[in-house]
JSON list of C-alpha atoms in Angstrom, two decimals:
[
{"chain": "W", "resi": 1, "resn": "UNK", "atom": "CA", "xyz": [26.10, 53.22, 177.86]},
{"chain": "W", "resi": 2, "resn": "UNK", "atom": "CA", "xyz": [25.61, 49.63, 177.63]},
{"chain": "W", "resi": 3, "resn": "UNK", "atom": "CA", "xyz": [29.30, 48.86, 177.19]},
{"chain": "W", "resi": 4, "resn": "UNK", "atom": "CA", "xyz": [28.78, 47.08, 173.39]},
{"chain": "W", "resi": 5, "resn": "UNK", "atom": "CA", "xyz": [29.41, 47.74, 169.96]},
{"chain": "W", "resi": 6, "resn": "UNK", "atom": "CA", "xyz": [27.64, 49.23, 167.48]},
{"chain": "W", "resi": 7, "resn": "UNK", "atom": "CA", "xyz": [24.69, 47.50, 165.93]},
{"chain": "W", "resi": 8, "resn": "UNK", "atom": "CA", "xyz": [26.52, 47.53, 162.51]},
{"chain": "W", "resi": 9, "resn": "UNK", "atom": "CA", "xyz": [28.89, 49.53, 160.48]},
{"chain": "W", "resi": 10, "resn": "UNK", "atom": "CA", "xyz": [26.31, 51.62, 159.05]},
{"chain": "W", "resi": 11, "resn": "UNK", "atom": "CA", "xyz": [25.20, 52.70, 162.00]},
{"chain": "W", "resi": 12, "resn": "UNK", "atom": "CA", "xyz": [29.06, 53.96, 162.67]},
{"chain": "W", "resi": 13, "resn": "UNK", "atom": "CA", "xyz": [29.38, 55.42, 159.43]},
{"chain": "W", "resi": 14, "resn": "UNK", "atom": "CA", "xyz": [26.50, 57.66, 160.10]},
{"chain": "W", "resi": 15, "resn": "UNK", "atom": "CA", "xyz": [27.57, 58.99, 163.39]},
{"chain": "W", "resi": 16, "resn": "UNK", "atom": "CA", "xyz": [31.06, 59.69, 161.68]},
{"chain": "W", "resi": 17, "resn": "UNK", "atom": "CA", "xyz": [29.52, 61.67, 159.31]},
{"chain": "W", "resi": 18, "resn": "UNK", "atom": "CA", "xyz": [27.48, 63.67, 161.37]},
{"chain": "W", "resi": 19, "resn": "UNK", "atom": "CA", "xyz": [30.48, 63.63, 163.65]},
{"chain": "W", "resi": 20, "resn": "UNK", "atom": "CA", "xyz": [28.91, 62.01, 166.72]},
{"chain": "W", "resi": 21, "resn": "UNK", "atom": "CA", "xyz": [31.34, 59.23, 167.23]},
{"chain": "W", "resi": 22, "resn": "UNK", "atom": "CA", "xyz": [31.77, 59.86, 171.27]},
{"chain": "W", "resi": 23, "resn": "UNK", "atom": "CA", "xyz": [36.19, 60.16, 171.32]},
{"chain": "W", "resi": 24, "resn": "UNK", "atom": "CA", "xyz": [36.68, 58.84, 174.62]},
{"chain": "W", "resi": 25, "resn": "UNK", "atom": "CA", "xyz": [35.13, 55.75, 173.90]},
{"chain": "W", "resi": 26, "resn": "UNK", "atom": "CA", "xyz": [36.82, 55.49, 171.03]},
{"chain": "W", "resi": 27, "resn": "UNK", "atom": "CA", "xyz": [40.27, 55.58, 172.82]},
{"chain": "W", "resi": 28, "resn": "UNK", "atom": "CA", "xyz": [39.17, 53.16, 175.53]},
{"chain": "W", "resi": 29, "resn": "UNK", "atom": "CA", "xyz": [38.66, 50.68, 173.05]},
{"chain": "W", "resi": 30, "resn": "UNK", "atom": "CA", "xyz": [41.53, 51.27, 170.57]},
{"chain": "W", "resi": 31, "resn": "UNK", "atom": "CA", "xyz": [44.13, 51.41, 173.59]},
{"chain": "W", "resi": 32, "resn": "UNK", "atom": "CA", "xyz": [42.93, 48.73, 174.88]},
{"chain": "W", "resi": 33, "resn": "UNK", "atom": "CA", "xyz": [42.94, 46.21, 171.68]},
{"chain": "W", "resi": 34, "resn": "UNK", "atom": "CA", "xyz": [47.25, 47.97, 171.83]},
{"chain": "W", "resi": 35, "resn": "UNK", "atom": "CA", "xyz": [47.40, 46.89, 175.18]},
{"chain": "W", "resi": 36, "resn": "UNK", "atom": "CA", "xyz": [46.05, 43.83, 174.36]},
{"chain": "W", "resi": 37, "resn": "UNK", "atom": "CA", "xyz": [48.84, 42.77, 171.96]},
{"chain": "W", "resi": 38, "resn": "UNK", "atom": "CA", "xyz": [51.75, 44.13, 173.56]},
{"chain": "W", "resi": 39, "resn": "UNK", "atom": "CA", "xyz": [50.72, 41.79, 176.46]},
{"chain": "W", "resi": 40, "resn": "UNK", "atom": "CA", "xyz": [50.80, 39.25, 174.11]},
{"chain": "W", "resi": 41, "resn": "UNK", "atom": "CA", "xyz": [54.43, 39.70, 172.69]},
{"chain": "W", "resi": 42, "resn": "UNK", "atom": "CA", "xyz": [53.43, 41.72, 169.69]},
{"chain": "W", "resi": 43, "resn": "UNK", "atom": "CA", "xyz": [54.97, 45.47, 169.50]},
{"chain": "W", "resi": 44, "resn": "UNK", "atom": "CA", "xyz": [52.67, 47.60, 166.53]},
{"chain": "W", "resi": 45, "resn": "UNK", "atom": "CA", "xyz": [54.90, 48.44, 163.70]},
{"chain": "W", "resi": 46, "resn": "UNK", "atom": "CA", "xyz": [51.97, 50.66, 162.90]},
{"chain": "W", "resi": 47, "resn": "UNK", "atom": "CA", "xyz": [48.30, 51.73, 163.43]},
{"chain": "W", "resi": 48, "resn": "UNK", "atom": "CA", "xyz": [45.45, 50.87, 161.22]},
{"chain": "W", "resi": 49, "resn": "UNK", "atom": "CA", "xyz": [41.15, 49.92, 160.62]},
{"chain": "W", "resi": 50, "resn": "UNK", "atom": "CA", "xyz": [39.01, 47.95, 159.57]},
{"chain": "W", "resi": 51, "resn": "UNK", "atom": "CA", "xyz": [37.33, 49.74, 156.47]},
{"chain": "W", "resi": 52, "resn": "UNK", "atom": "CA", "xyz": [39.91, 52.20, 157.02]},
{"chain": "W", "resi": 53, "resn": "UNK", "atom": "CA", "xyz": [37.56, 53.77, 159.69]},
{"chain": "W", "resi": 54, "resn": "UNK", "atom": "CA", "xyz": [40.37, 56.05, 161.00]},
{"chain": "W", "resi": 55, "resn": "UNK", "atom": "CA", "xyz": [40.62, 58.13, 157.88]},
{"chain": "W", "resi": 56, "resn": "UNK", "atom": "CA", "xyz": [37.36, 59.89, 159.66]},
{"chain": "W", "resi": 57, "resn": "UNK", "atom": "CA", "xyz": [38.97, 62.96, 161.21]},
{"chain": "W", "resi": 58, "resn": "UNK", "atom": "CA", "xyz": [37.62, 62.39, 164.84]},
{"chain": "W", "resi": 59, "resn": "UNK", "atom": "CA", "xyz": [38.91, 58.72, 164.93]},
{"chain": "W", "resi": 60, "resn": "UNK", "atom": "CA", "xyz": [42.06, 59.94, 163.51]},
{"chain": "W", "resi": 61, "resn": "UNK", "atom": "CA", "xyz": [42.66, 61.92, 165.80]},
{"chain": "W", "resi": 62, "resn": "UNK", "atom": "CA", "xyz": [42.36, 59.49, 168.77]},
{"chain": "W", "resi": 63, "resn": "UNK", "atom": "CA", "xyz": [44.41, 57.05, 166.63]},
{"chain": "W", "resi": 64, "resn": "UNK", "atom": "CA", "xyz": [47.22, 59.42, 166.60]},
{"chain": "W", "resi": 65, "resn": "UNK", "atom": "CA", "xyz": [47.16, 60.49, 170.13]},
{"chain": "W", "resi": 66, "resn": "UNK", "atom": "CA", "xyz": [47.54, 56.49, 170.95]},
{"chain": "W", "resi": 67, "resn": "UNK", "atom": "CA", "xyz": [50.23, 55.75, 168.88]},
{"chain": "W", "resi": 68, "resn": "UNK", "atom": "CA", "xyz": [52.16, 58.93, 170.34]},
{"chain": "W", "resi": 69, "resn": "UNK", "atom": "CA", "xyz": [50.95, 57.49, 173.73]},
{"chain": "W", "resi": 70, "resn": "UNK", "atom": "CA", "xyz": [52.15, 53.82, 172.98]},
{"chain": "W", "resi": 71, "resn": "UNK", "atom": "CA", "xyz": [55.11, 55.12, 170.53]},
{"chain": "W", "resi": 72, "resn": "UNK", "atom": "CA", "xyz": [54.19, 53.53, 168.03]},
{"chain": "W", "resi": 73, "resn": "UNK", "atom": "CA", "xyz": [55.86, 55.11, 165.15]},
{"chain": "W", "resi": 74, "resn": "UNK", "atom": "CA", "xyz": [53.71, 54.71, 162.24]},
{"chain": "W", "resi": 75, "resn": "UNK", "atom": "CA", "xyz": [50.47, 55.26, 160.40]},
{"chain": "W", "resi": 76, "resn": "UNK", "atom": "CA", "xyz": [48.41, 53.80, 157.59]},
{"chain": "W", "resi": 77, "resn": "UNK", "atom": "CA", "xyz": [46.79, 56.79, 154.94]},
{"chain": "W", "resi": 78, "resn": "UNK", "atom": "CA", "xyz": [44.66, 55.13, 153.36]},
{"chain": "W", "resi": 79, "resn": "UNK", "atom": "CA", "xyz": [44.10, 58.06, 150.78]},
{"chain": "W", "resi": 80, "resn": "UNK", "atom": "CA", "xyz": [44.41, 56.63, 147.62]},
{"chain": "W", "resi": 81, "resn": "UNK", "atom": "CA", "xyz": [45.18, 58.75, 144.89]},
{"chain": "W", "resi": 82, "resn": "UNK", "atom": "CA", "xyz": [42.13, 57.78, 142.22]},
{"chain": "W", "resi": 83, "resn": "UNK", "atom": "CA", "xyz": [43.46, 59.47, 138.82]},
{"chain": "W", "resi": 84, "resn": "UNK", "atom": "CA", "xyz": [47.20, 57.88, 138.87]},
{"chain": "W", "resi": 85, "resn": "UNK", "atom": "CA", "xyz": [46.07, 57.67, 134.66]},
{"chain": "W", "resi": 86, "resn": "UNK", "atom": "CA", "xyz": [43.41, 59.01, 132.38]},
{"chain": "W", "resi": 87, "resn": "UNK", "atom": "CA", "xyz": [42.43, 55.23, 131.00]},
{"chain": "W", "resi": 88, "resn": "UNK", "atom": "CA", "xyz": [42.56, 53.55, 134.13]},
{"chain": "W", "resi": 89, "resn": "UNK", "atom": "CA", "xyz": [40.12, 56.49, 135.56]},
{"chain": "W", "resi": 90, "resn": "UNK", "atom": "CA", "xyz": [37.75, 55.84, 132.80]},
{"chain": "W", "resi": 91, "resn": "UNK", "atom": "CA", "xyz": [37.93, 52.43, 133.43]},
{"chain": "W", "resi": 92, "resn": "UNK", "atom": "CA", "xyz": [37.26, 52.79, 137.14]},
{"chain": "W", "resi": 93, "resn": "UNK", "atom": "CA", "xyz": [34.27, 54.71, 136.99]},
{"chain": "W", "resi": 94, "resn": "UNK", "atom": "CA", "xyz": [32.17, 51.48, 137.06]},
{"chain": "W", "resi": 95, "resn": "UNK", "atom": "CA", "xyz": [33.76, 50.34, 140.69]},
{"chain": "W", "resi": 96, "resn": "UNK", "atom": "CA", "xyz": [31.77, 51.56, 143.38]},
{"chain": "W", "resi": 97, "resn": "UNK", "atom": "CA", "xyz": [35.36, 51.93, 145.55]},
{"chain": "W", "resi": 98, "resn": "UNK", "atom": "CA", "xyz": [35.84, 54.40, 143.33]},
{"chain": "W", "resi": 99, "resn": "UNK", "atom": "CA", "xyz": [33.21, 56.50, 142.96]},
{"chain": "W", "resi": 100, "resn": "UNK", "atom": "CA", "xyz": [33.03, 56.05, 146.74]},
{"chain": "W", "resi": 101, "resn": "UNK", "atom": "CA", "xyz": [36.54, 58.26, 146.99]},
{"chain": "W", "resi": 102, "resn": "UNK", "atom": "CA", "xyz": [35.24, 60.63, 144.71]},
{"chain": "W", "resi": 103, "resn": "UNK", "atom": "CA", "xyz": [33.11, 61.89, 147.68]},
{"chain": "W", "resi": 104, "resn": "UNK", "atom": "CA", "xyz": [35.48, 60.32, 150.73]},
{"chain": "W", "resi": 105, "resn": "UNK", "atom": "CA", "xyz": [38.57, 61.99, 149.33]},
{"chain": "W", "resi": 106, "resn": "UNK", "atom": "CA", "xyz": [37.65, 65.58, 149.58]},
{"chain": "W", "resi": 107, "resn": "UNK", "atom": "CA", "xyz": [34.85, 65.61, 152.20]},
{"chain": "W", "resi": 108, "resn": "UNK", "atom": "CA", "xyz": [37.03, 63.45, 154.95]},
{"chain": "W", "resi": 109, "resn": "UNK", "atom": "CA", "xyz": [40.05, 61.43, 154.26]},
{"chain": "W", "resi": 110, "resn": "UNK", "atom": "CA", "xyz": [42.38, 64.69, 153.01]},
{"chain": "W", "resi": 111, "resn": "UNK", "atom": "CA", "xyz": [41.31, 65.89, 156.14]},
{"chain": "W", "resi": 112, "resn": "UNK", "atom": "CA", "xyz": [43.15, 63.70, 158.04]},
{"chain": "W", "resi": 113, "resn": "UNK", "atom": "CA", "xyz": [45.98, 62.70, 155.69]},
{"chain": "W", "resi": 114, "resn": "UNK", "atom": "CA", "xyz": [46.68, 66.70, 156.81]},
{"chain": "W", "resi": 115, "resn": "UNK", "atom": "CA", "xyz": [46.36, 65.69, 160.42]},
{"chain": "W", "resi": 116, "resn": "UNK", "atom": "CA", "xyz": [48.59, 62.47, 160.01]},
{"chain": "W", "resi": 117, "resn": "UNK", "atom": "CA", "xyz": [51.05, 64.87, 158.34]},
{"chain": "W", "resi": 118, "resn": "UNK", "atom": "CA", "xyz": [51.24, 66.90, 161.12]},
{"chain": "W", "resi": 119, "resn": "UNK", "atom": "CA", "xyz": [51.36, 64.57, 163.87]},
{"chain": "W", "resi": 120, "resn": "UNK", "atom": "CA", "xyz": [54.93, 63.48, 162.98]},
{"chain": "W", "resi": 121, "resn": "UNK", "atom": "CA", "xyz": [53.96, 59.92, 162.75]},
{"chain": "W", "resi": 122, "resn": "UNK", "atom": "CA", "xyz": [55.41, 57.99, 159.38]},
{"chain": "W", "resi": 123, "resn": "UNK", "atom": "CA", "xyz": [53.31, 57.04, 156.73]},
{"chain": "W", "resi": 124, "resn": "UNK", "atom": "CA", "xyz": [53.46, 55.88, 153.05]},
{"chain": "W", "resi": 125, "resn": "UNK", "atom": "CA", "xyz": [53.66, 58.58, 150.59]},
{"chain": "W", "resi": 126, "resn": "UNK", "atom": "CA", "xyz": [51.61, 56.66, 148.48]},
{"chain": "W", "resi": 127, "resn": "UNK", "atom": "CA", "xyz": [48.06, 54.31, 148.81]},
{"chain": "W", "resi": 128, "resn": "UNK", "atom": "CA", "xyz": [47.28, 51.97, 146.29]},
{"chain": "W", "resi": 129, "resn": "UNK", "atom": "CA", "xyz": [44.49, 49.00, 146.68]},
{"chain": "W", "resi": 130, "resn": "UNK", "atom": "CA", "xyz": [41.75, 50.56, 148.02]},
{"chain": "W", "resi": 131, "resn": "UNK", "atom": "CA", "xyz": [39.87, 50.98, 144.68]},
{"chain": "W", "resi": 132, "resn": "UNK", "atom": "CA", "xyz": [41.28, 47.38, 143.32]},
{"chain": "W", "resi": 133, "resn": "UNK", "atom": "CA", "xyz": [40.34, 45.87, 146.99]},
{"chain": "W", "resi": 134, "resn": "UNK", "atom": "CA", "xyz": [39.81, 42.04, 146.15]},
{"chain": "W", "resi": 135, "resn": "UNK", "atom": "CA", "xyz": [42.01, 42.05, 142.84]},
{"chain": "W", "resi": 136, "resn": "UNK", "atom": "CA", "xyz": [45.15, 42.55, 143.42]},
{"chain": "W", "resi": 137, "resn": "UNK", "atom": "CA", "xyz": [46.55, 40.41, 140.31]},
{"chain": "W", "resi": 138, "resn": "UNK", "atom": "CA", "xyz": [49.52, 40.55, 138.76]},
{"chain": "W", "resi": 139, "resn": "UNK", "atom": "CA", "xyz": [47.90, 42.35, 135.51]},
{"chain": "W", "resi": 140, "resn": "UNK", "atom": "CA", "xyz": [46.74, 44.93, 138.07]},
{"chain": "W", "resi": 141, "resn": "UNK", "atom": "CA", "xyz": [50.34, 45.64, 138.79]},
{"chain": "W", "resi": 142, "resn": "UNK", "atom": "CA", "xyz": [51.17, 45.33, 135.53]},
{"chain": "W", "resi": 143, "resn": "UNK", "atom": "CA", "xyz": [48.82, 48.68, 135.15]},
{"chain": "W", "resi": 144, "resn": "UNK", "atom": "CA", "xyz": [50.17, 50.32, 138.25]},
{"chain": "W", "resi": 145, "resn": "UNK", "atom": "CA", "xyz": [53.33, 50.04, 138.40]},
{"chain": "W", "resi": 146, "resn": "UNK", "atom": "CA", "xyz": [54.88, 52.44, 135.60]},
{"chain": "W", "resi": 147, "resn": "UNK", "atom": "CA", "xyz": [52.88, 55.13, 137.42]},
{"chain": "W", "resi": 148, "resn": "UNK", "atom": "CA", "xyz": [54.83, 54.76, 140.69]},
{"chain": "W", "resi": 149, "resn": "UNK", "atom": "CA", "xyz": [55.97, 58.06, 142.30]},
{"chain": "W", "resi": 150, "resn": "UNK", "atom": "CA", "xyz": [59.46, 58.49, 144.23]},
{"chain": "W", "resi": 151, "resn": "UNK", "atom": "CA", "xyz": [58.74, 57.92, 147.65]},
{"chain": "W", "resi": 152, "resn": "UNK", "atom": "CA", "xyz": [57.02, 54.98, 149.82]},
{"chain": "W", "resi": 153, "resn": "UNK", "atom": "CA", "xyz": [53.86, 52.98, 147.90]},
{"chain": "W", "resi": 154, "resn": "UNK", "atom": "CA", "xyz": [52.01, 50.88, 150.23]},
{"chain": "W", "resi": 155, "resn": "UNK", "atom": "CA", "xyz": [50.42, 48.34, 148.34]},
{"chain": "W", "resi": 156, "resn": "UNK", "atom": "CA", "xyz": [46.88, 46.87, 150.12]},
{"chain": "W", "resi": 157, "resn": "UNK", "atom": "CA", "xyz": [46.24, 43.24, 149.58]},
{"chain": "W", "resi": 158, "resn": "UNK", "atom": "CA", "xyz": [44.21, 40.55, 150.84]},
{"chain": "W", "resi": 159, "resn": "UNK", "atom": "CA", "xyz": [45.78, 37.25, 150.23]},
{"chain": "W", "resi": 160, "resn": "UNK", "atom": "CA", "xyz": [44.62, 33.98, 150.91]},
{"chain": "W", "resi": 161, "resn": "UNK", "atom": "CA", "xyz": [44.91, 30.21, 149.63]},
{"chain": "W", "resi": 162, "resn": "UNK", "atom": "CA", "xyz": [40.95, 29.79, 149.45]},
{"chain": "W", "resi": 163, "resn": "UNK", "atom": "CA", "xyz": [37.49, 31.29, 149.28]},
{"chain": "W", "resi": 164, "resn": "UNK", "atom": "CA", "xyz": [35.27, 31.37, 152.26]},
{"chain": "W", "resi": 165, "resn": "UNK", "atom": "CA", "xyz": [32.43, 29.00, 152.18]},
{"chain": "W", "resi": 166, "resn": "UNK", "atom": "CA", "xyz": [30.35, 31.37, 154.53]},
{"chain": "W", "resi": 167, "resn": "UNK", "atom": "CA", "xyz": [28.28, 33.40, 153.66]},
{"chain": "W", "resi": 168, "resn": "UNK", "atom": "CA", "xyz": [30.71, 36.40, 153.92]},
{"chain": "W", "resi": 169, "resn": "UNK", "atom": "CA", "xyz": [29.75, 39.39, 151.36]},
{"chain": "W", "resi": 170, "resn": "UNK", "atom": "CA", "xyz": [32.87, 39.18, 150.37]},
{"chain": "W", "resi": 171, "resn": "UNK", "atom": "CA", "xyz": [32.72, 35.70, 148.48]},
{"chain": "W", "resi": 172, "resn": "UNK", "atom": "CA", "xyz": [32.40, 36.93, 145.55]},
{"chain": "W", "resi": 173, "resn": "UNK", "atom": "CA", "xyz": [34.43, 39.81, 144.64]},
{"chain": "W", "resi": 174, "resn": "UNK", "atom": "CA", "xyz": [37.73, 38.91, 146.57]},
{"chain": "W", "resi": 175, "resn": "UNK", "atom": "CA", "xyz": [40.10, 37.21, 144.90]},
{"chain": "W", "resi": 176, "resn": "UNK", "atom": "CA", "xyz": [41.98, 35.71, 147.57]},
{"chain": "W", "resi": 177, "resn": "UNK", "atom": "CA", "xyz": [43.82, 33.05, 145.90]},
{"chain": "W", "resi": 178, "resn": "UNK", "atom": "CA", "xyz": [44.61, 35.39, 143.33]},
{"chain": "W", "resi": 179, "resn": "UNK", "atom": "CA", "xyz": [46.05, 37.83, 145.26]},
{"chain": "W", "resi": 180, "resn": "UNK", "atom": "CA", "xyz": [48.13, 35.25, 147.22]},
{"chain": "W", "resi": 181, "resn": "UNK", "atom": "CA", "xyz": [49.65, 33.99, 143.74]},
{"chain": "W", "resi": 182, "resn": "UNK", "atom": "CA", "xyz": [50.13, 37.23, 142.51]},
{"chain": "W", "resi": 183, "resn": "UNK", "atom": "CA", "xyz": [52.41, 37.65, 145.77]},
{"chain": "W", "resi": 184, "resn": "UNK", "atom": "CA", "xyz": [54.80, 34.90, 145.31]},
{"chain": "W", "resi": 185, "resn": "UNK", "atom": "CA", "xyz": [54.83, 35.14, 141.81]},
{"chain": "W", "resi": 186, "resn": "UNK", "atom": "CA", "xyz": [58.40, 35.79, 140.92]},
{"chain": "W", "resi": 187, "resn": "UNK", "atom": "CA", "xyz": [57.28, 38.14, 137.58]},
{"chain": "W", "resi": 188, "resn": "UNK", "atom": "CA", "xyz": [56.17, 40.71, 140.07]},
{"chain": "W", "resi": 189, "resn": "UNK", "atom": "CA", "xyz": [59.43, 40.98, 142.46]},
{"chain": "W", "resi": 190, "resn": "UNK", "atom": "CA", "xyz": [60.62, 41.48, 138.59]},
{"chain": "W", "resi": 191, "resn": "UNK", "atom": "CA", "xyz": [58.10, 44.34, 137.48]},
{"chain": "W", "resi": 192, "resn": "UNK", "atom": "CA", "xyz": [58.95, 45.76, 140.92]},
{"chain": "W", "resi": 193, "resn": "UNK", "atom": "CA", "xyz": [62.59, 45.50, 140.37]},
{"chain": "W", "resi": 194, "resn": "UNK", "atom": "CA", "xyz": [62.46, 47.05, 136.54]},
{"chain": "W", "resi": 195, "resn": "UNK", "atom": "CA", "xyz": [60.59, 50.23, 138.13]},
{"chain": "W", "resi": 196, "resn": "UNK", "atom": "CA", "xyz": [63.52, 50.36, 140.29]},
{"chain": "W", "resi": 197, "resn": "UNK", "atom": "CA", "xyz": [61.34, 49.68, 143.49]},
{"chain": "W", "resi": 198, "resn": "UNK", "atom": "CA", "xyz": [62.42, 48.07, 147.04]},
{"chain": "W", "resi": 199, "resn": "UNK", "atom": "CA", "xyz": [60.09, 45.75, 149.15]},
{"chain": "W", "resi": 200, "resn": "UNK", "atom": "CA", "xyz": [60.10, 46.87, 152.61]},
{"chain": "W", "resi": 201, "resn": "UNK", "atom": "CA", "xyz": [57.60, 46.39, 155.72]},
{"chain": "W", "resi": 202, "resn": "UNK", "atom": "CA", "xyz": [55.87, 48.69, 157.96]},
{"chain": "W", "resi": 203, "resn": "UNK", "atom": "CA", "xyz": [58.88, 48.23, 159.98]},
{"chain": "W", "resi": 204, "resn": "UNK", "atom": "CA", "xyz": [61.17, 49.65, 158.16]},
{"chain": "W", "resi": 205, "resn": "UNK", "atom": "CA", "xyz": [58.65, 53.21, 156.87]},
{"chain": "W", "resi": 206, "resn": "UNK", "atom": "CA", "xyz": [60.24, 55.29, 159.15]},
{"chain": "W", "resi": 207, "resn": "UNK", "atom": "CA", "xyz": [63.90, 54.59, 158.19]},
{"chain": "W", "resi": 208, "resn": "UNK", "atom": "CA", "xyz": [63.15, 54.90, 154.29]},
{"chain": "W", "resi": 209, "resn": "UNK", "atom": "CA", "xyz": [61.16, 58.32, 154.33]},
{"chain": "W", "resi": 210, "resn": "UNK", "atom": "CA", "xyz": [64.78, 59.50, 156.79]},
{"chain": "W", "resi": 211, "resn": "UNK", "atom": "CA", "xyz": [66.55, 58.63, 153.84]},
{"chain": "W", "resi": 212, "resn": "UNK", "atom": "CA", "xyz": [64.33, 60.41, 151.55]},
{"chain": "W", "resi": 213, "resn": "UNK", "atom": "CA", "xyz": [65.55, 63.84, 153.50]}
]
């Protein structure tokens, strides 16, 4: 009605719950921020959101409808699976992230990891960093890694080469420096390689999961 956002993200998060998110709108505003970069030279190797808001249903939905409209050939499920090991569950139980997918998980995002499946877009067959957002270290890999599943892992990360001197909520729990080094730290293209894994980008999702057939 008044043609702005949202006051805050809260404020979002309650109308997806209660499933009064207004789809139209929604599709405006997503197609437009597409438009916007294929203007500018960029071609979407894939669709995602901030907080991962399009693992709601009703946005995913609209997400998938623009990437079919756009063909744009890929997705991000951001479904993480939360019990990949018994001790690293028990561990987890003190991250909010967690606890968070406890509820998430069944009540919205397997939802639409259903309707992503069905859409015929690609996507990962695996989510991991949602729970470890903000520490992404190499010992974190060192956990995951012997737990990887055949298929395609995406691995969420936030890199960076220093911490924000705002006053971002993030300051403190994102280790952005950490998560760069981790990155180009040559011991993890190693762990990678001794699970037998392949580094690949969102590019190149579509052709792996062919492959997989």
């Amino acid at each position: 009605q008044t043609g702005t956002f949202l006051e805050n993200e809260l404020v979002l998060l309650q109308r997806l719950v209660f499933g009064s998110v207004d789809q139209q709108q929604v599709y405006e505003e997503l197609s437009a921020q597409v438009r916007k970069c294929i203007s500018a030279g960029i071609r979407p190797t894939h669709l995602d959101s901030e907080k991962h808001l399009h693992m709601f249903p009703r946005i995913m939905k609209v997400v998938i409808q623009i990437a079919e409209d756009f063909g744009i050939a890929a997705i991000r499920c951001a479904r993480e699976k939360i019990f990949y090991d018994l001790p690293a569950a028990w561990r987890r139980l003190r991250n909010r992230r967690f606890l968070a997918l406890l509820i998430l998980n069944p009540m919205f995002f397997n939802s639409s990891a259903r309707l992503l499946a069905q859409s015929g877009a690609a996507t990962a067959d695996h989510f991991f960093g949602l729970v470890e957002t903000g520490n992404m270290r190499l010992e974190t890999y060192r956990r995951f890694l012997p737990y990887l599943k055949a298929g395609v892992t995406e691995f969420m990360v936030h890199p960076g080469k220093r911490r924000r001197k705002d006053n971002s909520p993030y300051d403190k729990s994102y280790g952005w420096p950490e998560e760069f080094e981790a990155l180009v730290d040559p011991a993890l293209k190693a762990l990678i390689e001794q699970e037998r894994g392949q580094l690949i980008h969102w590019g190149e999702v579509r052709q792996c999961l062919a492959k997989q057939q």
